[in-house]
Coordinates of C-alpha atoms in Angstrom, one line a residue:
Chain A
M1 CA 3.6 -12.6 -26.8
A2 CA 3.7 -9.5 -24.6
Q3 CA 0.4 -8.3 -26.0
E4 CA -1.6 -11.4 -25.3
N5 CA -0.5 -11.5 -21.7
S6 CA -1.4 -8.0 -20.8
M7 CA -5.0 -9.2 -20.7
A8 CA -4.4 -10.8 -17.3
V9 CA -5.8 -8.0 -15.3
P10 CA -8.8 -7.1 -17.5
D11 CA -9.7 -10.8 -17.6
F12 CA -9.5 -11.0 -13.8
L13 CA -11.7 -7.9 -13.5
S14 CA -14.4 -9.2 -15.8
K15 CA -15.3 -11.7 -13.1
A16 CA -15.0 -9.2 -10.2
E17 CA -17.8 -7.3 -8.5
I18 CA -18.1 -3.7 -9.6
L19 CA -18.6 -1.4 -6.7
K20 CA -18.6 2.0 -8.3
Q21 CA -18.3 3.6 -11.7
G22 CA -17.1 7.1 -11.9
A23 CA -16.1 9.4 -14.8
E24 CA -12.5 8.7 -14.2
A25 CA -12.3 5.1 -13.0
R26 CA -14.2 1.9 -12.1
V27 CA -13.8 0.4 -8.6
Y28 CA -14.0 -3.4 -8.2
R29 CA -13.9 -5.6 -5.2
A30 CA -12.2 -9.0 -5.4
Q31 CA -9.9 -11.5 -3.6
F32 CA -6.3 -10.9 -4.4
L33 CA -3.4 -13.0 -3.0
G34 CA -5.9 -14.2 -0.4
K35 CA -6.9 -10.8 0.8
P36 CA -10.1 -8.7 0.3
T37 CA -9.0 -6.1 -2.3
I38 CA -10.3 -3.0 -4.0
V39 CA -9.1 -2.6 -7.6
K40 CA -9.3 0.9 -9.1
Q41 CA -9.1 0.8 -12.8
R42 CA -8.7 4.0 -14.9
F43 CA -10.2 3.2 -18.2
P44 CA -9.2 4.8 -21.6
K45 CA -11.1 7.9 -22.6
R46 CA -12.0 7.6 -26.3
Y47 CA -12.6 11.3 -26.7
R48 CA -8.9 12.0 -26.0
H49 CA -6.1 11.6 -28.4
P50 CA -4.7 8.1 -27.6
T51 CA -1.1 9.2 -26.8
L52 CA -2.3 12.0 -24.6
D53 CA -4.8 9.7 -22.9
E54 CA -2.1 7.2 -22.1
K55 CA 0.3 9.8 -20.7
L56 CA -2.5 11.4 -18.6
T57 CA -3.9 8.2 -17.3
H58 CA -0.4 6.9 -16.4
R59 CA 0.5 10.1 -14.6
R60 CA -2.7 10.1 -12.6
T61 CA -2.1 6.5 -11.5
V62 CA 1.5 7.3 -10.5
Q63 CA 0.5 10.5 -8.6
E64 CA -2.2 8.6 -6.7
V65 CA 0.1 5.8 -5.4
R66 CA 2.9 8.3 -4.6
S67 CA 0.5 10.3 -2.5
V68 CA -0.8 7.2 -0.6
L69 CA 2.8 6.2 0.2
R70 CA 3.8 9.7 1.2
C71 CA 0.8 9.9 3.6
R72 CA 1.5 6.6 5.2
K73 CA 5.2 7.5 5.7
A74 CA 4.3 10.9 7.1
G75 CA 6.4 12.5 9.7
K76 CA 10.0 11.7 8.8
F77 CA 12.6 12.7 11.3
S78 CA 15.7 13.4 9.2
S79 CA 17.6 15.3 11.8
I80 CA 17.0 12.9 14.7
S81 CA 18.8 9.6 14.9
Q82 CA 16.6 6.5 14.5
R83 CA 17.6 5.4 18.0
A84 CA 16.4 8.7 19.5
V85 CA 13.1 8.3 17.6
E86 CA 12.7 4.8 19.0
I87 CA 13.2 6.0 22.6
L88 CA 10.7 8.8 22.2
H89 CA 8.2 7.1 20.0
F90 CA 5.4 7.1 22.5
H91 CA 5.4 10.8 22.4
F92 CA 4.8 11.1 18.7
S93 CA 1.4 10.9 17.1
S94 CA 0.7 8.4 14.4
G95 CA 1.0 8.8 10.6
I96 CA -1.8 9.4 8.2
P97 CA -3.8 6.2 7.6
A98 CA -4.4 5.4 4.0
P99 CA -5.1 2.0 2.4
V100 CA -2.1 -0.3 1.7
V101 CA -1.2 -0.6 -2.0
Y102 CA -0.6 -4.2 -2.9
F103 CA 0.1 -4.0 -6.6
V104 CA 0.0 -1.5 -9.5
D105 CA -0.4 -2.6 -13.1
Y106 CA 0.8 0.2 -15.3
T107 CA -0.4 -1.6 -18.5
S108 CA -4.1 -1.6 -17.5
H109 CA -3.7 1.4 -15.1
C110 CA -5.1 -0.6 -12.2
I111 CA -4.3 0.0 -8.5
F112 CA -4.9 -3.0 -6.2
L113 CA -5.5 -1.7 -2.7
E114 CA -6.4 -3.1 0.7
E115 CA -10.1 -3.2 1.3
I116 CA -10.9 -1.6 4.6
I117 CA -13.3 -4.1 6.1
G118 CA -15.9 -3.1 8.7
S119 CA -15.8 0.5 7.8
S120 CA -18.3 3.2 7.0
T121 CA -17.8 6.6 5.4
V122 CA -17.7 9.6 7.6
R123 CA -20.6 10.9 5.4
D124 CA -22.8 7.9 6.4
H125 CA -21.7 8.1 10.0
I126 CA -22.6 11.8 10.3
M127 CA -26.0 11.3 8.6
S128 CA -27.0 8.4 10.9
T129 CA -25.8 10.1 14.0
Q130 CA -27.7 13.3 13.1
Q131 CA -30.9 11.2 12.6
S132 CA -30.6 9.6 16.0
D133 CA -30.7 11.4 19.4
S134 CA -28.8 14.6 20.0
C135 CA -26.5 13.3 22.9
K136 CA -24.2 12.3 20.1
E137 CA -23.3 16.0 19.5
L138 CA -20.1 15.5 21.4
E139 CA -19.1 12.5 19.4
L140 CA -19.5 14.5 16.1
E141 CA -17.4 17.3 17.6
R142 CA -14.7 14.8 18.5
L143 CA -14.9 13.4 15.0
A144 CA -14.5 16.9 13.5
E145 CA -11.5 17.5 15.7
R146 CA -9.9 14.3 14.5
M147 CA -10.6 15.2 10.9
G148 CA -8.9 18.6 11.3
H149 CA -6.0 16.9 12.9
I150 CA -5.4 14.4 10.1
L151 CA -5.8 17.0 7.4
A152 CA -3.3 19.2 9.2
K153 CA -0.8 16.3 9.2
M154 CA -1.5 15.6 5.5
H155 CA -1.0 19.3 4.5
D156 CA 2.2 19.5 6.6
E157 CA 3.4 16.7 4.5
D158 CA 2.6 18.8 1.4
V159 CA 0.1 16.4 0.2
I160 CA -3.0 18.0 -1.4
H161 CA -5.8 15.5 -1.5
G162 CA -7.7 17.3 -4.3
D163 CA -11.1 15.7 -3.6
L164 CA -11.9 16.1 0.1
T165 CA -15.4 15.0 0.9
T166 CA -16.9 13.1 3.8
S167 CA -17.3 10.1 1.4
N168 CA -13.6 10.0 1.0
M169 CA -12.9 9.4 4.7
L170 CA -13.6 6.1 6.3
L171 CA -14.1 5.2 9.9
R172 CA -12.6 1.8 10.6
C173 CA -13.6 0.1 13.8
S174 CA -10.5 -1.1 15.6
L175 CA -11.1 -4.1 17.8
E176 CA -9.0 -3.3 20.8
N177 CA -10.6 -0.3 22.4
G178 CA -13.7 0.1 20.2
E179 CA -12.5 3.4 19.0
S180 CA -12.6 4.1 15.2
D181 CA -9.7 4.9 13.0
L182 CA -10.0 7.6 10.4
V183 CA -8.7 6.5 7.0
L184 CA -8.3 8.8 4.0
I185 CA -9.1 7.2 0.6
D186 CA -9.3 8.1 -3.1
F187 CA -6.1 10.0 -3.8
G188 CA -7.0 10.1 -7.5
L189 CA -6.7 13.9 -7.8
S190 CA -3.9 14.4 -5.3
Y191 CA -0.6 16.0 -5.8
I192 CA 2.4 17.4 -3.9
S193 CA 2.4 21.1 -3.2
A194 CA 3.8 23.4 -0.5
L195 CA 1.7 26.3 -1.5
P196 CA -0.8 27.6 1.1
E197 CA -3.2 28.5 -1.8
D198 CA -3.4 24.8 -2.8
K199 CA -4.0 23.8 0.8
G200 CA -6.6 26.5 1.3
V201 CA -8.5 25.3 -1.8
D202 CA -8.3 21.8 -0.5
L203 CA -10.1 22.9 2.6
Y204 CA -12.5 25.0 0.7
V205 CA -13.5 22.0 -1.4
L206 CA -14.1 20.1 1.8
E207 CA -16.1 22.9 3.3
K208 CA -18.4 23.2 0.3
A209 CA -18.9 19.4 0.2
F210 CA -19.4 19.2 3.9
L211 CA -22.0 21.9 4.2
S212 CA -24.0 20.8 1.2
T213 CA -24.1 17.2 2.3
H214 CA -24.7 17.8 6.0
P215 CA -27.1 20.6 6.7
N216 CA -26.7 22.8 9.8
T217 CA -23.1 21.8 10.4
E218 CA -21.4 25.2 10.2
A219 CA -20.4 25.0 13.8
L220 CA -19.0 21.5 13.3
F221 CA -16.9 22.6 10.4
E222 CA -15.6 25.5 12.5
K223 CA -14.4 22.9 15.1
L224 CA -12.6 21.1 12.3
L225 CA -10.8 24.2 11.2
K226 CA -9.9 25.1 14.8
S227 CA -8.4 21.6 15.2
Y228 CA -6.6 22.0 11.9
T229 CA -5.1 25.3 12.9
A230 CA -3.9 23.9 16.2
A231 CA -2.3 20.8 14.7
S232 CA -0.6 22.3 11.6
R233 CA 2.7 24.1 11.8
K234 CA 1.9 26.1 8.7
S235 CA -1.8 26.8 9.3
S236 CA -2.0 30.6 9.5
A237 CA -1.0 31.1 5.8
V238 CA -3.4 28.4 4.7
I239 CA -6.4 29.7 6.7
K240 CA -5.6 33.2 5.3
K241 CA -5.9 31.8 1.8
L242 CA -9.0 29.9 2.7
D243 CA -10.7 33.1 4.0
E244 CA -9.7 34.8 0.7
V245 CA -11.6 32.2 -1.4
R246 CA -14.6 31.7 0.9
Chain B
M1 CA 4.2 -27.5 5.8
H2 CA 4.7 -25.7 2.6
L3 CA 2.3 -23.0 1.4
T4 CA 0.9 -22.9 -2.1
H5 CA -1.2 -20.1 -3.5
E6 CA -2.7 -19.9 -7.0
L7 CA -2.2 -16.4 -8.4
E8 CA -5.6 -14.9 -9.1
L9 CA -4.4 -12.9 -12.0
F10 CA -2.5 -15.8 -13.5
P11 CA -4.6 -18.9 -12.8
D12 CA -2.1 -21.3 -14.4
H13 CA 0.6 -20.1 -12.0
S14 CA 0.9 -21.2 -8.4
V15 CA 3.5 -20.0 -5.9
T16 CA 4.8 -22.5 -3.4
Q17 CA 6.9 -21.4 -0.4
L18 CA 9.1 -23.9 1.6
L19 CA 10.9 -22.9 4.8
F20 CA 14.0 -24.7 6.1
K21 CA 15.9 -24.2 9.4
E22 CA 19.3 -25.7 10.5
V23 CA 20.5 -25.5 6.9
K24 CA 24.0 -26.9 6.5
N25 CA 24.7 -26.4 2.8
A26 CA 23.8 -22.7 2.2
A27 CA 27.0 -22.1 0.3
E28 CA 26.4 -25.0 -2.0
L29 CA 22.8 -24.0 -2.6
R30 CA 23.8 -20.4 -3.4
Q31 CA 26.3 -21.6 -6.0
S32 CA 23.7 -23.9 -7.6
A33 CA 21.3 -21.0 -7.8
V34 CA 23.9 -18.7 -9.3
A35 CA 24.6 -21.4 -11.9
G36 CA 20.9 -21.5 -12.7
K37 CA 20.6 -25.1 -11.5
I38 CA 17.9 -24.5 -9.0
N39 CA 14.4 -24.0 -10.2
G40 CA 13.4 -21.6 -7.4
A41 CA 14.3 -18.4 -5.6
L42 CA 16.4 -18.8 -2.4
I43 CA 15.5 -16.0 0.1
N44 CA 17.0 -15.0 3.4
P45 CA 13.9 -15.5 5.7
T46 CA 15.2 -13.0 8.4
M47 CA 14.3 -10.2 6.0
L48 CA 10.7 -11.4 5.7
V49 CA 7.7 -10.5 7.8
D50 CA 5.0 -12.8 6.4
P51 CA 4.5 -15.2 3.5
F52 CA 2.1 -12.5 2.0
Q53 CA 5.2 -10.4 1.3
V54 CA 6.6 -13.1 -0.9
L55 CA 3.3 -13.5 -2.7
V56 CA 3.3 -9.7 -3.5
A57 CA 6.8 -10.0 -4.9
A58 CA 6.0 -13.1 -6.9
N59 CA 2.8 -11.7 -8.4
K60 CA 4.6 -8.6 -9.6
A61 CA 7.4 -10.7 -11.0
V62 CA 5.1 -12.9 -13.0
N63 CA 3.2 -9.8 -14.3
L64 CA 6.4 -8.2 -15.5
E65 CA 7.6 -11.5 -17.0
K66 CA 4.4 -11.8 -19.0
T67 CA 4.6 -8.3 -20.3
G68 CA 8.3 -8.5 -21.0
K69 CA 9.2 -5.8 -18.5
M70 CA 11.4 -7.5 -15.9
K71 CA 14.3 -5.6 -14.6
T72 CA 16.4 -8.7 -13.9
R73 CA 17.2 -11.7 -16.1
S74 CA 15.0 -14.4 -14.7
L75 CA 11.6 -14.8 -12.9
Y76 CA 13.3 -16.0 -9.7
S77 CA 15.9 -13.1 -9.5
E78 CA 12.9 -10.8 -10.2
I79 CA 11.1 -12.1 -7.2
I80 CA 14.2 -11.4 -5.0
F81 CA 14.5 -7.9 -6.6
N82 CA 10.8 -7.1 -5.9
L83 CA 11.3 -7.7 -2.2
S84 CA 13.8 -4.8 -2.0
P85 CA 12.6 -1.3 -1.2
T86 CA 15.2 0.2 -3.6
N87 CA 15.8 -0.2 -7.3
N88 CA 19.4 -1.3 -6.9
I89 CA 19.6 -4.9 -8.2
S90 CA 22.8 -6.1 -6.6
E91 CA 21.8 -4.6 -3.3
A92 CA 18.6 -6.6 -3.4
F93 CA 20.4 -9.9 -4.1
K94 CA 22.9 -9.1 -1.2
R95 CA 20.2 -8.4 1.3
F96 CA 17.4 -10.8 0.3
G97 CA 19.2 -13.6 -1.4
I98 CA 21.0 -16.2 0.8
S99 CA 24.6 -15.9 2.0
D100 CA 27.0 -18.7 2.5
G101 CA 26.8 -18.7 6.2
D102 CA 23.0 -18.6 6.5
D103 CA 21.3 -21.4 8.5
S104 CA 17.7 -20.8 7.3
V105 CA 16.3 -20.4 3.8
L106 CA 12.9 -19.8 2.2
V107 CA 12.5 -21.4 -1.2
V108 CA 10.0 -20.0 -3.6
L109 CA 8.7 -21.9 -6.6
V110 CA 6.4 -20.8 -9.4
H111 CA 4.8 -23.6 -11.2
N112 CA 1.6 -25.1 -12.7
K113 CA -1.0 -26.7 -10.5
D114 CA 0.3 -29.9 -9.1
Q115 CA 4.0 -30.6 -9.4
P116 CA 5.0 -32.8 -6.5
Q117 CA 8.3 -33.6 -8.2
L118 CA 9.4 -30.0 -7.9
L119 CA 8.8 -30.0 -4.2
S120 CA 10.6 -33.3 -3.6
D121 CA 13.6 -32.1 -5.7
I122 CA 13.9 -29.0 -3.5
T123 CA 13.6 -30.9 -0.2
A124 CA 16.2 -33.3 -1.4
A125 CA 18.6 -30.5 -2.4
V126 CA 18.4 -28.6 0.9
N127 CA 20.3 -30.1 3.8
G128 CA 18.1 -28.8 6.6
R129 CA 14.9 -29.3 8.6
Q130 CA 11.7 -28.3 6.8
V131 CA 9.3 -26.3 9.1
P132 CA 5.9 -24.7 8.5
V133 CA 6.1 -21.6 6.4
E134 CA 4.0 -19.8 9.1
D135 CA 7.1 -20.0 11.4
I136 CA 8.7 -17.3 9.3
S137 CA 7.6 -14.6 11.7
S138 CA 9.8 -16.2 14.4
L139 CA 12.8 -15.8 12.1
S140 CA 12.1 -12.1 11.2
D141 CA 14.7 -9.7 12.2
Q142 CA 12.3 -6.7 12.7
T143 CA 15.1 -4.3 13.6
K144 CA 16.9 -5.0 10.4
I145 CA 13.7 -4.9 8.4
R146 CA 12.7 -1.5 9.9
K147 CA 16.1 -0.1 9.2
L148 CA 16.3 -1.3 5.6
Y149 CA 12.8 -0.3 4.6
K150 CA 13.2 3.0 6.6
I151 CA 10.0 2.5 8.6
T152 CA 9.0 5.2 11.1
P153 CA 7.3 4.5 14.5
Q154 CA 4.3 6.6 13.5
E155 CA 3.8 4.4 10.4
E156 CA 3.5 1.4 12.6
K157 CA 1.0 3.1 14.8
C158 CA -1.6 3.2 12.1
G159 CA -0.7 -0.1 10.3
T160 CA 1.4 -3.2 10.7
L161 CA 5.0 -3.7 9.7
L162 CA 3.8 -5.9 6.9
D163 CA 1.6 -3.1 5.6
A164 CA 4.5 -0.7 5.5
V165 CA 6.8 -3.2 3.8
V166 CA 4.2 -4.3 1.1
C167 CA 3.3 -0.6 0.3
R168 CA 7.0 0.2 -0.4
M169 CA 7.4 -2.9 -2.5
A170 CA 4.4 -2.1 -4.6
I171 CA 5.3 1.6 -5.3
K172 CA 9.1 1.6 -5.4
D173 CA 9.4 1.8 -9.2
V174 CA 7.7 5.3 -9.2
M175 CA 9.1 6.8 -6.0

């Protein structure tokens, strides 16, 4: 009885639109509970021993959703009373935007997440901005500053993203003021760590991806690091480790 | 008035929500539910932000029922349990189930396509005025919800209260 009904998610996905197929997982788009949803399915790897595969896949799924929630909850104030926080809340910056998780099916290793509508990747945005006129330089600098700021918050929360690239950051247009929200996605390789080495490597991965995808952006990345250093409480150790690897 | 949604993952299952105000027989309803006489989940609507929150809980409950992995004894108690941000079952019932003195109640039914009899049975059993389910936001006690789900102001700056609540509901079993 239990076996036959664990086909619900795979059956549902067989009719959904495939967006991407990676080495680790397949990404679909579908309507779920009336909302546009992204489904990330980690499929079995036949080259692995089945017991090991199950354990590994399960662990990766769990780590991914834990990191998403940890990012969204970022900035706990355990020593200040909730009332004090409410009074002062306009002084505090916002948390780290990541997609909302709607549902996790541990049988099929699928994560059902909010689809961020009306967004483009930072990668696409930088590319299209560079191809147009150069008065947009300031806008890219501002973007780099925001990226540094968000990554600082994430690392201060001891979340290591593990796969930082400009394709894993989305710009979501918010309607009110026309300004875009930066949203981090794809926490598939993420984990929790307080070590400056891990954070340094996280930034190193981004630097390599950034400079190889977007030519002539060394100065832009420096702006990102400057913003990171200013926004993070633990940045000096991290930057030191980054310089060691670079 | 009521809201019905067919679960995409379980196409033969539909979730119907009915909202009642000015309820006079909450105690009696609660007793019937405990005795297993009511074919639905009775929820305290002041703890709800949006009908979507209920759909998320119901979807998860049906999935766990199908795979034999429910934490509670019935589908309806599982729905109530899924609303809670913690893994403590009795606390979930206390906070999200109805209490004797409540004057509003949200009823959740899980059924096959068209079952008008079920709906009329419920409306007959509840001594109150049925209102559109969309009105639920007017009943939400946001302060209580923020406190129970431990939602920070920063979190609400980059997402809605509903986002924060649903995320916790979806991930609580591995946090």
